[in-house]
């Protein structure tokens, strides 16, 4: 019977600004570059658009409306690593910019 010595971590990143998101993914990948990993890669997820329709005038001109949208850009960094490697310590030391939300999932 063989003992499994590798594991997988997925770091899900979300941001309204796609440039911050790309720089955060690059920062994570450069930090993990010096560690012994099986593989690490970035997966792009679909961008979620939320569109809001607002009346320009509260009392008249119901035909005059404005549309606003919020785009939520998402990425997943998938890391396959050896259980003896301190990945959580490396991920906790990374200083990501404000405006990037991240979640770490074990699989």
Short mmCIF file of N, CA and C in Angstrom, two decimals:
data_model
loop_
_atom_site.label_atom_id
_atom_site.label_comp_id
_atom_site.label_asym_id
_atom_site.label_seq_id
_atom_site.Cartn_x
_atom_site.Cartn_y
_atom_site.Cartn_z
N UNK A 1 0.85 -1.18 0.00
CA UNK A 1 0.00 0.00 0.00
C UNK A 1 0.89 1.24 0.00
N UNK A 2 0.60 2.15 -0.90
CA UNK A 2 1.42 3.36 -1.06
C UNK A 2 0.72 4.54 -0.39
N UNK A 3 1.47 5.31 0.35
CA UNK A 3 0.93 6.48 1.03
C UNK A 3 1.00 7.68 0.10
N UNK A 4 -0.10 8.40 0.03
CA UNK A 4 -0.13 9.58 -0.84
C UNK A 4 0.66 10.71 -0.19
N UNK A 5 1.63 11.23 -0.92
CA UNK A 5 2.47 12.29 -0.38
C UNK A 5 2.30 13.61 -1.12
N UNK A 6 1.29 13.70 -1.99
CA UNK A 6 1.05 14.97 -2.64
C UNK A 6 -0.37 15.44 -2.37
N UNK A 7 -0.58 16.71 -2.48
CA UNK A 7 -1.89 17.30 -2.22
C UNK A 7 -2.11 18.44 -3.20
N UNK A 8 -3.34 18.94 -3.22
CA UNK A 8 -3.70 20.00 -4.15
C UNK A 8 -4.35 21.15 -3.38
N UNK A 9 -3.93 22.36 -3.71
CA UNK A 9 -4.52 23.56 -3.13
C UNK A 9 -5.00 24.42 -4.29
N UNK A 10 -6.19 24.98 -4.12
CA UNK A 10 -6.71 25.94 -5.09
C UNK A 10 -6.92 27.27 -4.38
N UNK A 11 -6.31 28.31 -4.95
CA UNK A 11 -6.46 29.66 -4.42
C UNK A 11 -7.35 30.41 -5.39
N UNK A 12 -8.54 30.80 -4.94
CA UNK A 12 -9.49 31.51 -5.80
C UNK A 12 -9.35 33.00 -5.54
N UNK A 13 -9.09 33.76 -6.60
CA UNK A 13 -8.90 35.21 -6.51
C UNK A 13 -10.02 35.91 -7.25
N UNK A 14 -10.55 36.98 -6.66
CA UNK A 14 -11.59 37.79 -7.29
C UNK A 14 -11.25 39.26 -7.10
N UNK A 15 -11.57 40.06 -8.14
CA UNK A 15 -11.29 41.49 -8.05
C UNK A 15 -12.15 42.23 -9.08
N UNK A 16 -12.41 43.51 -8.80
CA UNK A 16 -13.08 44.37 -9.78
C UNK A 16 -12.08 44.88 -10.80
N UNK A 17 -10.81 44.94 -10.45
CA UNK A 17 -9.75 45.44 -11.31
C UNK A 17 -8.94 44.27 -11.84
N UNK A 18 -8.96 44.04 -13.16
CA UNK A 18 -8.27 42.87 -13.71
C UNK A 18 -6.76 43.02 -13.68
N UNK A 19 -6.24 44.24 -13.68
CA UNK A 19 -4.79 44.43 -13.62
C UNK A 19 -4.24 44.02 -12.26
N UNK A 20 -4.95 44.36 -11.20
CA UNK A 20 -4.55 43.91 -9.86
C UNK A 20 -4.59 42.40 -9.75
N UNK A 21 -5.57 41.79 -10.40
CA UNK A 21 -5.73 40.35 -10.34
C UNK A 21 -4.57 39.64 -11.05
N UNK A 22 -4.17 40.14 -12.21
CA UNK A 22 -3.06 39.54 -12.95
C UNK A 22 -1.75 39.72 -12.18
N UNK A 23 -1.54 40.88 -11.59
CA UNK A 23 -0.31 41.10 -10.82
C UNK A 23 -0.28 40.23 -9.57
N UNK A 24 -1.43 39.98 -8.95
CA UNK A 24 -1.49 39.11 -7.78
C UNK A 24 -1.18 37.66 -8.15
N UNK A 25 -1.68 37.22 -9.30
CA UNK A 25 -1.38 35.85 -9.76
C UNK A 25 0.10 35.70 -10.05
N UNK A 26 0.70 36.73 -10.66
CA UNK A 26 2.13 36.68 -10.95
C UNK A 26 2.96 36.67 -9.66
N UNK A 27 2.50 37.42 -8.66
CA UNK A 27 3.21 37.46 -7.38
C UNK A 27 3.17 36.09 -6.70
N UNK A 28 2.02 35.42 -6.76
CA UNK A 28 1.91 34.08 -6.17
C UNK A 28 2.80 33.10 -6.92
N UNK A 29 2.79 33.16 -8.24
CA UNK A 29 3.59 32.22 -9.04
C UNK A 29 5.09 32.44 -8.83
N UNK A 30 5.54 33.69 -8.71
CA UNK A 30 6.96 33.93 -8.47
C UNK A 30 7.38 33.50 -7.07
N UNK A 31 6.48 33.62 -6.10
CA UNK A 31 6.80 33.16 -4.75
C UNK A 31 6.93 31.64 -4.71
N UNK A 32 6.08 30.95 -5.46
CA UNK A 32 6.11 29.48 -5.46
C UNK A 32 7.15 28.90 -6.40
N UNK A 33 7.82 29.75 -7.16
CA UNK A 33 8.78 29.28 -8.15
C UNK A 33 10.00 28.58 -7.52
N UNK A 34 10.39 28.99 -6.35
CA UNK A 34 11.59 28.44 -5.70
C UNK A 34 11.30 27.23 -4.83
N UNK A 35 10.04 26.79 -4.77
CA UNK A 35 9.68 25.64 -3.94
C UNK A 35 9.54 24.40 -4.80
N UNK A 36 9.77 23.22 -4.24
CA UNK A 36 9.61 21.98 -5.02
C UNK A 36 8.13 21.62 -5.18
N UNK A 37 7.57 21.92 -6.33
CA UNK A 37 6.17 21.64 -6.62
C UNK A 37 6.07 20.63 -7.75
N UNK A 38 4.95 19.91 -7.79
CA UNK A 38 4.68 19.05 -8.93
C UNK A 38 4.21 19.91 -10.10
N UNK A 39 3.27 20.80 -9.85
CA UNK A 39 2.80 21.71 -10.90
C UNK A 39 2.05 22.86 -10.24
N UNK A 40 2.00 23.97 -10.96
CA UNK A 40 1.24 25.14 -10.52
C UNK A 40 0.80 25.88 -11.77
N UNK A 41 -0.44 26.35 -11.79
CA UNK A 41 -0.94 27.05 -12.96
C UNK A 41 -2.11 27.94 -12.63
N UNK A 42 -2.36 28.89 -13.52
CA UNK A 42 -3.45 29.85 -13.34
C UNK A 42 -4.56 29.50 -14.33
N UNK A 43 -5.79 29.42 -13.82
CA UNK A 43 -6.96 29.14 -14.64
C UNK A 43 -7.85 30.38 -14.62
N UNK A 44 -8.23 30.86 -15.81
CA UNK A 44 -9.10 32.02 -15.91
C UNK A 44 -10.55 31.56 -15.90
N UNK A 45 -11.35 32.15 -15.03
CA UNK A 45 -12.78 31.85 -14.95
C UNK A 45 -13.56 32.97 -15.66
N UNK A 46 -14.81 32.70 -16.04
CA UNK A 46 -15.60 33.74 -16.72
C UNK A 46 -15.84 34.96 -15.84
N UNK A 47 -15.83 36.12 -16.48
CA UNK A 47 -16.08 37.38 -15.78
C UNK A 47 -17.58 37.54 -15.57
N UNK A 48 -17.95 37.90 -14.36
CA UNK A 48 -19.36 38.09 -14.04
C UNK A 48 -19.70 39.58 -14.18
N UNK A 49 -20.74 39.87 -14.96
CA UNK A 49 -21.18 41.26 -15.14
C UNK A 49 -22.51 41.45 -14.43
N UNK A 50 -22.57 42.47 -13.59
CA UNK A 50 -23.82 42.85 -12.94
C UNK A 50 -24.22 44.21 -13.49
N UNK A 51 -25.38 44.27 -14.15
CA UNK A 51 -25.85 45.50 -14.79
C UNK A 51 -27.01 46.05 -13.98
N UNK A 52 -26.93 47.34 -13.68
CA UNK A 52 -27.98 48.03 -12.93
C UNK A 52 -28.60 49.11 -13.81
N UNK A 53 -29.92 49.17 -13.82
CA UNK A 53 -30.64 50.18 -14.60
C UNK A 53 -31.25 51.18 -13.61
N UNK A 54 -30.93 52.46 -13.79
CA UNK A 54 -31.35 53.50 -12.86
C UNK A 54 -32.09 54.59 -13.63
N UNK A 55 -33.22 55.04 -13.08
CA UNK A 55 -33.94 56.16 -13.69
C UNK A 55 -33.16 57.45 -13.47
N UNK A 56 -33.08 58.28 -14.51
CA UNK A 56 -32.34 59.54 -14.37
C UNK A 56 -33.11 60.55 -13.52
N UNK A 57 -34.42 60.54 -13.64
CA UNK A 57 -35.25 61.47 -12.88
C UNK A 57 -36.24 60.65 -12.07
N UNK A 58 -36.44 60.97 -10.80
CA UNK A 58 -37.33 60.15 -9.98
C UNK A 58 -38.82 60.35 -10.27
N UNK A 59 -39.22 61.48 -10.91
CA UNK A 59 -40.63 61.76 -11.05
C UNK A 59 -41.13 61.68 -12.49
N UNK A 60 -40.36 62.17 -13.44
CA UNK A 60 -40.80 62.20 -14.84
C UNK A 60 -39.75 61.51 -15.72
N UNK A 61 -40.04 61.43 -17.00
CA UNK A 61 -39.13 60.86 -17.98
C UNK A 61 -38.74 59.42 -17.64
N UNK A 62 -39.75 58.54 -17.62
CA UNK A 62 -39.48 57.14 -17.32
C UNK A 62 -38.69 56.45 -18.44
N UNK A 63 -38.65 57.09 -19.62
CA UNK A 63 -37.90 56.51 -20.73
C UNK A 63 -36.41 56.81 -20.65
N UNK A 64 -36.04 57.78 -19.84
CA UNK A 64 -34.64 58.17 -19.73
C UNK A 64 -34.00 57.40 -18.58
N UNK A 65 -33.11 56.47 -18.94
CA UNK A 65 -32.48 55.61 -17.93
C UNK A 65 -30.98 55.54 -18.18
N UNK A 66 -30.26 55.21 -17.12
CA UNK A 66 -28.81 55.00 -17.21
C UNK A 66 -28.50 53.57 -16.80
N UNK A 67 -27.50 53.00 -17.46
CA UNK A 67 -27.07 51.64 -17.14
C UNK A 67 -25.66 51.68 -16.58
N UNK A 68 -25.47 50.99 -15.46
CA UNK A 68 -24.16 50.87 -14.83
C UNK A 68 -23.84 49.39 -14.71
N UNK A 69 -22.55 49.05 -14.78
CA UNK A 69 -22.18 47.65 -14.65
C UNK A 69 -20.96 47.50 -13.75
N UNK A 70 -20.93 46.38 -13.07
CA UNK A 70 -19.78 46.00 -12.24
C UNK A 70 -19.28 44.68 -12.81
N UNK A 71 -17.99 44.62 -13.10
CA UNK A 71 -17.39 43.38 -13.60
C UNK A 71 -16.54 42.76 -12.49
N UNK A 72 -16.77 41.48 -12.25
CA UNK A 72 -16.01 40.74 -11.25
C UNK A 72 -15.15 39.73 -12.00
N UNK A 73 -13.84 39.97 -11.99
CA UNK A 73 -12.88 39.10 -12.67
C UNK A 73 -12.42 38.03 -11.69
N UNK A 74 -12.26 36.78 -12.19
CA UNK A 74 -11.92 35.67 -11.31
C UNK A 74 -10.78 34.84 -11.90
N UNK A 75 -9.92 34.33 -11.03
CA UNK A 75 -8.84 33.42 -11.41
C UNK A 75 -8.71 32.35 -10.32
N UNK A 76 -8.19 31.20 -10.73
CA UNK A 76 -7.86 30.13 -9.78
C UNK A 76 -6.40 29.77 -10.00
N UNK A 77 -5.63 29.75 -8.92
CA UNK A 77 -4.25 29.26 -8.97
C UNK A 77 -4.27 27.87 -8.35
N UNK A 78 -3.96 26.86 -9.18
CA UNK A 78 -3.99 25.48 -8.73
C UNK A 78 -2.57 25.01 -8.48
N UNK A 79 -2.32 24.47 -7.29
CA UNK A 79 -0.97 24.08 -6.86
C UNK A 79 -0.99 22.62 -6.45
N UNK A 80 -0.19 21.79 -7.10
CA UNK A 80 0.05 20.40 -6.67
C UNK A 80 1.42 20.36 -6.01
N UNK A 81 1.46 19.93 -4.76
CA UNK A 81 2.71 20.01 -4.00
C UNK A 81 2.90 18.77 -3.15
N UNK A 82 4.11 18.63 -2.64
CA UNK A 82 4.46 17.56 -1.73
C UNK A 82 4.01 17.96 -0.33
N UNK A 83 3.54 17.00 0.45
CA UNK A 83 3.05 17.30 1.80
C UNK A 83 4.13 17.82 2.73
N UNK A 84 5.40 17.57 2.41
CA UNK A 84 6.49 18.03 3.26
C UNK A 84 6.85 19.49 3.00
N UNK A 85 6.30 20.09 1.96
CA UNK A 85 6.60 21.48 1.62
C UNK A 85 5.68 22.41 2.40
N UNK A 86 6.21 23.46 3.04
CA UNK A 86 5.36 24.39 3.81
C UNK A 86 4.67 25.43 2.92
N UNK A 87 3.65 24.99 2.18
CA UNK A 87 2.96 25.88 1.23
C UNK A 87 2.13 26.93 1.97
N UNK A 88 1.47 26.54 3.06
CA UNK A 88 0.62 27.50 3.77
C UNK A 88 1.42 28.66 4.34
N UNK A 89 2.63 28.39 4.78
CA UNK A 89 3.48 29.47 5.29
C UNK A 89 3.84 30.44 4.17
N UNK A 90 4.14 29.91 2.98
CA UNK A 90 4.47 30.78 1.85
C UNK A 90 3.26 31.60 1.39
N UNK A 91 2.09 30.95 1.36
CA UNK A 91 0.88 31.67 0.92
C UNK A 91 0.45 32.74 1.93
N UNK A 92 0.69 32.49 3.22
CA UNK A 92 0.29 33.48 4.23
C UNK A 92 1.24 34.67 4.26
N UNK A 93 2.48 34.49 3.78
CA UNK A 93 3.44 35.60 3.76
C UNK A 93 3.26 36.53 2.58
N UNK A 94 2.52 36.11 1.55
CA UNK A 94 2.33 36.94 0.36
C UNK A 94 1.42 38.10 0.70
N UNK A 95 1.86 39.30 0.36
CA UNK A 95 1.08 40.51 0.63
C UNK A 95 0.36 40.91 -0.65
N UNK A 96 -0.93 40.58 -0.74
CA UNK A 96 -1.72 40.92 -1.92
C UNK A 96 -2.29 42.33 -1.77
N UNK A 97 -2.47 43.05 -2.89
CA UNK A 97 -2.98 44.41 -2.80
C UNK A 97 -4.44 44.45 -2.35
N UNK A 98 -4.84 45.59 -1.81
CA UNK A 98 -6.23 45.78 -1.41
C UNK A 98 -7.11 45.73 -2.64
N UNK A 99 -8.26 45.12 -2.53
CA UNK A 99 -9.16 44.99 -3.67
C UNK A 99 -9.11 43.62 -4.31
N UNK A 100 -8.22 42.75 -3.85
CA UNK A 100 -8.16 41.37 -4.34
C UNK A 100 -8.63 40.47 -3.22
N UNK A 101 -9.73 39.75 -3.46
CA UNK A 101 -10.28 38.84 -2.48
C UNK A 101 -9.79 37.45 -2.81
N UNK A 102 -9.36 36.70 -1.81
CA UNK A 102 -8.87 35.34 -2.08
C UNK A 102 -9.41 34.36 -1.06
N UNK A 103 -9.50 33.11 -1.52
CA UNK A 103 -9.98 32.02 -0.69
C UNK A 103 -9.12 30.80 -1.00
N UNK A 104 -8.66 30.10 0.02
CA UNK A 104 -7.82 28.91 -0.17
C UNK A 104 -8.67 27.67 0.09
N UNK A 105 -8.68 26.75 -0.89
CA UNK A 105 -9.45 25.52 -0.78
C UNK A 105 -8.52 24.32 -0.91
N UNK A 106 -8.69 23.35 -0.04
CA UNK A 106 -7.94 22.10 -0.12
C UNK A 106 -8.77 21.09 -0.90
N UNK A 107 -8.10 20.31 -1.76
CA UNK A 107 -8.82 19.23 -2.44
C UNK A 107 -8.04 17.96 -2.42
#
